[in-house]
XYZ file of C-alpha atoms in Angstrom:
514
model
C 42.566 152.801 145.312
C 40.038 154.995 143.892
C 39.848 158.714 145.590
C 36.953 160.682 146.868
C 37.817 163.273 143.938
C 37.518 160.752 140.924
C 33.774 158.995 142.253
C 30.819 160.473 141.950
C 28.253 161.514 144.789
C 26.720 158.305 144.288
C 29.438 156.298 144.747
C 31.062 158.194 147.383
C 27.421 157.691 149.401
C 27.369 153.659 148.210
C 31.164 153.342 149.143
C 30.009 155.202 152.902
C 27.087 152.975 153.361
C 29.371 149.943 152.941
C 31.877 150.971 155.150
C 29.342 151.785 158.083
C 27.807 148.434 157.377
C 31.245 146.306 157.873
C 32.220 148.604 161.206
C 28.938 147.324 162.398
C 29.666 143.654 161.295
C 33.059 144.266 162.641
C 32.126 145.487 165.960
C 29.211 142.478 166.511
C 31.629 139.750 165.889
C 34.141 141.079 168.477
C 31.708 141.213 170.872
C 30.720 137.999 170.396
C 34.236 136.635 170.245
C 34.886 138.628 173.629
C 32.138 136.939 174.818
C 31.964 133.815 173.460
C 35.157 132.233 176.279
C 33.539 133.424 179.199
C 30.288 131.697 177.831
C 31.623 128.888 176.943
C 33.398 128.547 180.552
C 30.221 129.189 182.748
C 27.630 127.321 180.940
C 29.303 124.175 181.843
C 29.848 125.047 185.496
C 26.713 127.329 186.164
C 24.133 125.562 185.022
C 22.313 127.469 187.638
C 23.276 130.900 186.338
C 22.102 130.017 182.670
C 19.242 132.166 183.066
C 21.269 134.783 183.923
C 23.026 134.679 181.008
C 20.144 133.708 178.760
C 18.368 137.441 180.254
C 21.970 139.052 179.490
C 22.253 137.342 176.063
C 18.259 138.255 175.596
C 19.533 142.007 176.125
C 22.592 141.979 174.145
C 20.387 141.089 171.209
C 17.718 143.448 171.694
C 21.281 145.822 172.026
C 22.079 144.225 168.632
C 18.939 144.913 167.535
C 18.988 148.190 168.914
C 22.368 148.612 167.055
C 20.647 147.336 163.586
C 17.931 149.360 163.727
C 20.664 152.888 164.648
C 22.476 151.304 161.864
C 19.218 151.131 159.409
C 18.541 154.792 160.898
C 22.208 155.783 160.294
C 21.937 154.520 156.496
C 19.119 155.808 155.872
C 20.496 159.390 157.610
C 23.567 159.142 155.562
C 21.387 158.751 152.138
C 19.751 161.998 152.977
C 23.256 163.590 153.793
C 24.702 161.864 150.036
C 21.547 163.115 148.287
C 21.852 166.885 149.588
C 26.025 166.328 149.296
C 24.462 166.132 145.640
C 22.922 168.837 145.109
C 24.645 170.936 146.889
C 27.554 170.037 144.476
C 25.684 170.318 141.635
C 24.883 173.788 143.022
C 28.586 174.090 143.051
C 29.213 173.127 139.705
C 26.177 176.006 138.590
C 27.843 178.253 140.534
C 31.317 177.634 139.027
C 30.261 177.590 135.472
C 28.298 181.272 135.949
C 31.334 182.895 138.346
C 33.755 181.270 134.492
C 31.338 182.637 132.505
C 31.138 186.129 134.112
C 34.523 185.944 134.499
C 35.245 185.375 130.717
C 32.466 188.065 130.245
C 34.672 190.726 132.399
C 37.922 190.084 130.970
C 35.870 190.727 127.403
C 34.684 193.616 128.497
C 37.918 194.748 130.071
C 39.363 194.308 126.148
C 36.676 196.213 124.849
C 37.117 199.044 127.540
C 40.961 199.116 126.793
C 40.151 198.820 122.885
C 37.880 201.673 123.049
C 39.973 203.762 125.096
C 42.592 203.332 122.623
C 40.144 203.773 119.981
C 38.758 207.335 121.963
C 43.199 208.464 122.592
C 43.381 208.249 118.138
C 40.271 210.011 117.728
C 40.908 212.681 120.175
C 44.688 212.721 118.538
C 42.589 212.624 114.874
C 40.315 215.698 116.277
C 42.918 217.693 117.691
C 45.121 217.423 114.018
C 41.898 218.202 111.997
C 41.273 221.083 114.169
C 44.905 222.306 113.851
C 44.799 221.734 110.105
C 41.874 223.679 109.789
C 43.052 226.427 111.312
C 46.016 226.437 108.636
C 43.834 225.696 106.155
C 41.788 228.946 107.663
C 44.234 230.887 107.678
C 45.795 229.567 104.100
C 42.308 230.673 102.947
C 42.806 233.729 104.349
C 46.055 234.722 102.338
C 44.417 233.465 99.444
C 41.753 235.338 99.294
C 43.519 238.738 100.157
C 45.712 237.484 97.197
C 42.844 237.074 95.137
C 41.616 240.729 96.032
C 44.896 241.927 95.149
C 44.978 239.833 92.334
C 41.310 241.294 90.949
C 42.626 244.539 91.733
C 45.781 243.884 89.230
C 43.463 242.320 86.346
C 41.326 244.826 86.157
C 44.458 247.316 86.144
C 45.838 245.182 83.493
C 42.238 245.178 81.409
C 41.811 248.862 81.543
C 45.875 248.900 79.984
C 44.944 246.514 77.749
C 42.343 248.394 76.671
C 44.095 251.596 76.547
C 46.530 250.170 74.166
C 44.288 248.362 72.378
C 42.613 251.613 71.624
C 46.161 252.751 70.661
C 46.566 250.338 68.629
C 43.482 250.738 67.113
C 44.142 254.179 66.291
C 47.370 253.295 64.986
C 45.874 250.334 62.669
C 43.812 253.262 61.609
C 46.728 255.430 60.439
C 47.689 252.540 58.264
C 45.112 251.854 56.525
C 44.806 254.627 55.415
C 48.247 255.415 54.607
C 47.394 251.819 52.774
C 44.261 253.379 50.696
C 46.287 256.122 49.833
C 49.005 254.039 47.982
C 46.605 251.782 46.734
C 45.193 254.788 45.055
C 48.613 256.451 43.705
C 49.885 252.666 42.381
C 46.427 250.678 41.658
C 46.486 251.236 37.574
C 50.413 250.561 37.649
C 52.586 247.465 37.627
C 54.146 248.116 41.124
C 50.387 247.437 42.476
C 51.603 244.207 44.127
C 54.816 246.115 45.017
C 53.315 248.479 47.317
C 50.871 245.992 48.977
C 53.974 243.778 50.172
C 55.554 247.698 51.310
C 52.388 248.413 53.426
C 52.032 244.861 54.594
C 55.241 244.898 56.142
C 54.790 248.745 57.370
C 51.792 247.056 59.355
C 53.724 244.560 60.821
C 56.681 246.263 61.918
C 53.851 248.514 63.778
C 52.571 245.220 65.140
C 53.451 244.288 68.901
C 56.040 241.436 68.453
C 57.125 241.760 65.105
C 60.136 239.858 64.152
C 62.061 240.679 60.986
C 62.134 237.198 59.420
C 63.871 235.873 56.066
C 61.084 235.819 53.705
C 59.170 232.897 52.832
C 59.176 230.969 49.310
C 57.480 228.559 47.889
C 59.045 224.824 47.889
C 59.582 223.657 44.262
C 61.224 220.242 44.445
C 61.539 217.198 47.160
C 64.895 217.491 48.776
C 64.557 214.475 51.351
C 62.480 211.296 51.591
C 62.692 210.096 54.851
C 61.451 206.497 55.978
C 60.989 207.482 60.092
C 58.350 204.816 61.788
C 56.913 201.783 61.443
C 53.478 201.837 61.651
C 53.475 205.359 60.810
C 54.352 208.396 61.869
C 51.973 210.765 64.117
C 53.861 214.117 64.743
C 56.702 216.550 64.020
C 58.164 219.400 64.310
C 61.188 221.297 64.067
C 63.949 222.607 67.262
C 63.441 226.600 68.342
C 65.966 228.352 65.923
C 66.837 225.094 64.705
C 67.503 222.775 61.467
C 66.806 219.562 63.546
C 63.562 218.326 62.908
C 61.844 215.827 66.172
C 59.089 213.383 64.772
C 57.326 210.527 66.682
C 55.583 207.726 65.734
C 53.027 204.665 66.004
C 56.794 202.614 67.099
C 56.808 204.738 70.469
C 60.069 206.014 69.946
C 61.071 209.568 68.946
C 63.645 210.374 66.394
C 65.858 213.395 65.671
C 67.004 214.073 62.382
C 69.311 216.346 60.353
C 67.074 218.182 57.812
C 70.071 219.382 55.559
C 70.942 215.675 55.035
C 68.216 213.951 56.005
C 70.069 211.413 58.369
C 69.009 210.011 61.533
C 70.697 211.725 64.848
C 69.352 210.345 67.338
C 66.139 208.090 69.128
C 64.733 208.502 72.287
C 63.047 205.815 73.904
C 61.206 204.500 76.783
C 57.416 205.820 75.700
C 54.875 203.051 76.450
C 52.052 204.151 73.705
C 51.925 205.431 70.785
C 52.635 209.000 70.211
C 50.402 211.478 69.190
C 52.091 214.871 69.620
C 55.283 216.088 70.350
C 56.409 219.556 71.894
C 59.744 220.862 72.677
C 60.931 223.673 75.324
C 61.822 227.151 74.664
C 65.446 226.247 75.070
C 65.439 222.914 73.224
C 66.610 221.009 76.086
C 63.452 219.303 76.781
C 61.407 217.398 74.082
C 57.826 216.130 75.345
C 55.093 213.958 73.622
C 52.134 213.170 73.999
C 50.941 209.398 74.293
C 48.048 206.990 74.093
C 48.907 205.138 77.215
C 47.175 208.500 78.868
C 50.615 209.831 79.664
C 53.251 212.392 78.849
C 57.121 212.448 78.133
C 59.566 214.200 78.938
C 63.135 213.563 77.837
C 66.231 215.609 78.145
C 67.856 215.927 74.593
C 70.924 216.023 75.010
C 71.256 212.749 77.106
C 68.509 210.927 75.549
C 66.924 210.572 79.162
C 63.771 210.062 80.390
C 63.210 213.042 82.919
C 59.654 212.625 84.113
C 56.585 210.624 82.825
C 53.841 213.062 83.754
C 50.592 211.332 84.787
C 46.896 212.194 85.647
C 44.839 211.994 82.465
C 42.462 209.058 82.404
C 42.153 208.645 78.103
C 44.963 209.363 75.519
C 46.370 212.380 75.490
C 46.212 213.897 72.151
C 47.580 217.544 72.590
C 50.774 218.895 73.986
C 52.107 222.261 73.875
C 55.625 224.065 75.626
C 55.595 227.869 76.185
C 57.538 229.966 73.834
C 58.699 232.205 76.828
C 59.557 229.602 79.599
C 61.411 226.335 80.072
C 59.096 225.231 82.659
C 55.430 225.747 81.876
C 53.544 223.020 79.668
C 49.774 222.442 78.527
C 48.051 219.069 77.332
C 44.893 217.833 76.372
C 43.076 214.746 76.347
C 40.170 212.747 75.633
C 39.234 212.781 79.547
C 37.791 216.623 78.805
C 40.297 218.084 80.811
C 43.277 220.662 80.368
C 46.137 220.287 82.288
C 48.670 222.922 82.831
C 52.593 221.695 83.971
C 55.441 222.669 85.833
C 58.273 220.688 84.262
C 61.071 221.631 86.649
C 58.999 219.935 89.547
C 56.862 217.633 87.192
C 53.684 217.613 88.436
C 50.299 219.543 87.206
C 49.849 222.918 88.600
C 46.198 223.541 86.894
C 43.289 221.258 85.613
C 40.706 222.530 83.566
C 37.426 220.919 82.634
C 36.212 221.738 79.013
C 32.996 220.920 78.022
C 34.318 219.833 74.730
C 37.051 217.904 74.017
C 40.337 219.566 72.917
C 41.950 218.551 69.703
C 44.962 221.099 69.335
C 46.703 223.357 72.092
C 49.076 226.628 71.051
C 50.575 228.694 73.267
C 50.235 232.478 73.434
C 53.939 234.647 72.809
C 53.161 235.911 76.798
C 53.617 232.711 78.110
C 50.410 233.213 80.122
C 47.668 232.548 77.821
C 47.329 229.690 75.522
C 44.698 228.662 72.862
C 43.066 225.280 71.779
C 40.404 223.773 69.299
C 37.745 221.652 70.738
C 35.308 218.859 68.652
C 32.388 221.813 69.371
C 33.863 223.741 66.184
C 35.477 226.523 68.861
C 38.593 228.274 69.414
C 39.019 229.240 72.816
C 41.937 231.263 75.152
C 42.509 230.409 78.478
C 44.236 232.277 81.227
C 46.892 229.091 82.377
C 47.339 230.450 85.570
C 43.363 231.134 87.078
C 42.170 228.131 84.671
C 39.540 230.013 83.239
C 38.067 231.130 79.463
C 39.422 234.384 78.171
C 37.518 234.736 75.034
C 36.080 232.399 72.580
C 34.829 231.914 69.366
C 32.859 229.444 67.032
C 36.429 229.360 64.527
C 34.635 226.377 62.442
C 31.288 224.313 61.487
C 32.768 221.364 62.463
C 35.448 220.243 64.929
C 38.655 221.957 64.893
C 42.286 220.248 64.274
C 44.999 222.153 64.643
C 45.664 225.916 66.501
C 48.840 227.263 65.581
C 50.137 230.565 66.747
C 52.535 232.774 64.491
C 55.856 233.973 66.037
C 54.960 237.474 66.163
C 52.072 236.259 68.517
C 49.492 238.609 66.872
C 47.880 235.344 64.309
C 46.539 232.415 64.723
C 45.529 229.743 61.847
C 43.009 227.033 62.842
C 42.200 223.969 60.945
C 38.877 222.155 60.666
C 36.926 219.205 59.637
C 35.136 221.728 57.222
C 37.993 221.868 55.526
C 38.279 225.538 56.120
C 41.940 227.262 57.342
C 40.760 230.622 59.361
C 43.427 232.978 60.230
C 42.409 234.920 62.953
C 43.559 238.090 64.960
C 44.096 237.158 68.570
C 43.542 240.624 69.303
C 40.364 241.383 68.221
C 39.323 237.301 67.485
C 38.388 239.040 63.764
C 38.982 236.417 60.708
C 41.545 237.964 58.632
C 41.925 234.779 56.348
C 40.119 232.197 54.644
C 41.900 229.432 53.060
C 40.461 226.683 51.187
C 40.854 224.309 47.758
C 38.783 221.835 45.935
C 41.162 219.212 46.559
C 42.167 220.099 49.893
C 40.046 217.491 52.619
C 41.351 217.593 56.532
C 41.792 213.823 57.273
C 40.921 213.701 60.761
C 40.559 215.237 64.538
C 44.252 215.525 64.242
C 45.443 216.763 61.099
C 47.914 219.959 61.679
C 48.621 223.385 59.251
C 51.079 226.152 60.099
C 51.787 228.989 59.398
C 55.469 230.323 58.046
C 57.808 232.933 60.494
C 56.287 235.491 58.549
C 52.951 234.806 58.265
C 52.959 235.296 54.617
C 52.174 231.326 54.018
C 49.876 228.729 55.270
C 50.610 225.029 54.501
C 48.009 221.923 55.468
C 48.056 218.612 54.471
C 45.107 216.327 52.561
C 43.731 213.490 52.387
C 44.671 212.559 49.224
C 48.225 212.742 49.831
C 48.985 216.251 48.840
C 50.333 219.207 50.707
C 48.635 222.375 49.510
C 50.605 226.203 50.705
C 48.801 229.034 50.779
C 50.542 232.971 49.905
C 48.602 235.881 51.814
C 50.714 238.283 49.749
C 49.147 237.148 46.380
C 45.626 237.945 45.428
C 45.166 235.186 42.376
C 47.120 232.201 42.020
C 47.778 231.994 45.289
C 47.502 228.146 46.006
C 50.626 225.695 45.165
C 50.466 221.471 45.884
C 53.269 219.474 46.042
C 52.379 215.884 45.674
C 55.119 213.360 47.440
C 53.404 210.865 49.818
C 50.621 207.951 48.908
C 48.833 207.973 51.765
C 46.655 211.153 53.845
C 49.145 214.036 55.320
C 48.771 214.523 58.607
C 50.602 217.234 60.105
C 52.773 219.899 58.835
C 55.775 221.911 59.907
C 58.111 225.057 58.702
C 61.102 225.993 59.842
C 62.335 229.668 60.674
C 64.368 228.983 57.399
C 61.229 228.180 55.658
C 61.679 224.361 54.379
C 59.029 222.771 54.554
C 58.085 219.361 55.967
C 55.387 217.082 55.962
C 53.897 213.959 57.600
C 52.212 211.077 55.757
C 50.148 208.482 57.617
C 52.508 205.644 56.261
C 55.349 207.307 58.354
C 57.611 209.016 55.701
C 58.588 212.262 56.104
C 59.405 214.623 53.079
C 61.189 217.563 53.361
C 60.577 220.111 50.030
């Protein structure tokens, strides 16, 4: 059977129709059957009473009528009743779909309210850490900036002792020359003229702030080793502090250590991912770093062979690298990014970045440890305070870009290098030029071709383009230029032990010690 709750209204009011209709039906056909005997038994008997019966039959069907037309009345009743039952549950059915939709609506909202109260409880949590960590950061400023008072305050102490002794010294400088002019002018006309310039020479340097009494330079005569180093060629070297052992690096991205006295291979480091351009090693040997075109630096320990931290944070090649001569932990590079970078290699990470508004070709550290120097593209030498980040001094060193800065070991010199193919010597003191070199057949090969100068500053070697390696003496007036002639290919970097051997770099990677 079918249930009220699986019809619709319009069959529910058919199905009611029907059913009133057969209780009618139902009900007629009893009465007639109750009827019908007692009928049946008087007609026969009472003929007389027929009329009787005929009036009583005559009013049970205007009853039955009676009953029909209730019944038409009830029908017609009831389809009212189904048609209102109808809309009424259609008015239902409205009113269920909006209470579900409001419904839905509410429980929405009641996620939004809990998302944005959980939303408000991280913000008020973000606002109350910002405003704690600007109060640090207030009061960080603070200390900083009394620091930098007291800081200011110790500068200018330090520039009005700097100046004092720079006055002292110029008074000194002073005395010597002209204890110089007075020799010159007892000795000039005899043969002990060049004699007495070396004497006075080395009176000035002894009076010099961090003169070192080194063995005396000479000049190289004959090749002693040719070395095959790199494949691809070889990009940089230079020899251990106090050392024989001479560190070169190459286009194969591996760094070799070799035994200048025998020319044999001690050992390679590995694990550079570019190719390397420069190479630096720390005040106490124990660290060797270069400098590599995958925008990185290296740092291995040298006695293990280790890699002890890959320093990163320049976005181009880094073309420059320099240790301090003072401390085992402070380091300088430069890259093609325009920025300076300034190390700590006990923690490995940068301590200082510097924006120059020309790229740097060549870094040197200063003897103090605080200051360093570097050649840019712009044809300048400039000196930078590491620690504040900011210019020193500066001055135009060459017409075109510079190549190499390398400071002497007494700290007081420094020889730059430049696409003019000019060697200055200058005075870091003063920034004077106390040196020229050049030669006709002397051409700087590129951005990164590297001179230096000997321990004691009484030779300057830089290699050419045409293969040769051409030494400078500042202690002879004429014939002072020597070339030694060893690798086919452009010279690219020099170096000079404190024993004074020279050795040089040749694109093609061989190294040539002389």
């Amino acid at each position: 059977m079918l249930r009220f709750s699986d019809m619709t209204s319009e069959e529910i009011g058919k199905a009611a129709i029907r059913c009133a209709i057969q209780a009618l039906r139902k009900r007629h056909l009893a009465e007639e059957g109750a009827h019908a005997p007692a009928i049946n038994a008087l007609s026969r008997p009472l003929v007389a009473q027929g009329l009787e019966w005929k009036e009583k039959a005559e009013k049970l069907e205007l009853e039955l009528q009676q009953y029909y037309k209730a019944h038409t009345r009830l029908s017609d009743q009831l389809v009212t009743e189904i048609a209102e039952c109808r809309e009424a549950k259609a008015l239902v059915q409205e009113k269920e779909e909006l209470l579900t939709n409001l419904q839905i609506e509410m429980s929405q909202t009641r996620e939004e309210n809990l998302q944005l109260s959980h939303d408000l409880e991280e913000k008020t949590k973000a606002l109350d850490l910002l405003i704690s960590e600007n109060q640090s950061i207030k009061a960080q400023l603070e200390e900083i900036r009394i620091k930098l008072i007291k800081t200011e305050s110790e500068n200018k102490e330090l520039i009005d002792r700097w100046m004092l002794e720079k006055m002292n010294s110029a008074e000194k400088l002073n005395e010597v020359n002209a204890m110089y002019d007075y020799v010159m002018q007892q000795f000039k006309m005899s043969s002990i003229e060049q004699l007495a310039k070396q004497q006075v020479d080395g009176v000035v340097r002894q009076r010099e702030a961090g003169y070192v009494d080194h063995v005396e330079s000479t000049i190289p005569s004959y090749c002693k080793h040719t070395i095959q180093s790199h494949e691809g060629g070889c990009a940089a070297i230079l020899f251990q502090n106090n050392s024989d052992k001479l560190i070169s690096g190459g286009q194969d991205r591996t760094v070799k250590i070799w035994d200048s006295n025998s020319g044999t291979l001690v050992s390679t480091l590995h694990g550079c991912l570019g190719s390397i351009l420069d190479l630096a090693v720390t005040h106490d040997n124990r660290s060797i770093i270069a400098a590599s075109s995958s925008n990185n630096l290296y740092v291995w320990e040298a006695s293990s062979g280790r890699v002890r931290h890959t320093l990163t944070g320049h976005t181009e090649k880094v073309c420059t690298v320099d240790a301090s001569k003072v401390s085992n932990r402070n380091l300088v590079s430069a890259a093609y990014d325009h920025t300076i970078k300034v190390w700590d290699l006990m923690k490995g990470y940068c301590t200082n970045t510097i924006i120059s508004q020309s790229n740097c070709n060549a870094l040197s550290y200063s003897l103090d440890g605080l200051t360093f120097c570097s050649g840019h593209v712009d044809g300048n030498l400039r000196i930078w305070d590491s620690r504040m980040g900011k210019t020193i001094s500066e001055v135009a060193a060459h017409s075109q870009a510079v190549t190499s800065v390398c400071v002497s070991q007494s700290g007081n010199l420094v020889l730059t290098s430049g696409r003019d193919n000019l060697h200055n010597l200058f005075d870091l003191r003063t920034l004077e030029v106390c040196g020229t070199f050049r030669a006709s057949g002397n051409r700087v090969a590129s951005n990164w071709s590297r001179s230096c100068i000997s321990a004691d500053e009484n030779c300057i070697a830089a290699g050419s383009a045409d293969g040769s390696v051409h030494i400078w003496s500042r202690v002879k007036v004429k014939d002072n230029v020597w070339v030694t002639i060893g690798h086919s290919s452009i010279v690219l970097y020099n170096s000079i032990s404190p024993f004074y051997k020279n050795r040089s770099k040749a694109k093609s990677g061989t190294l040539i010690a002389v």
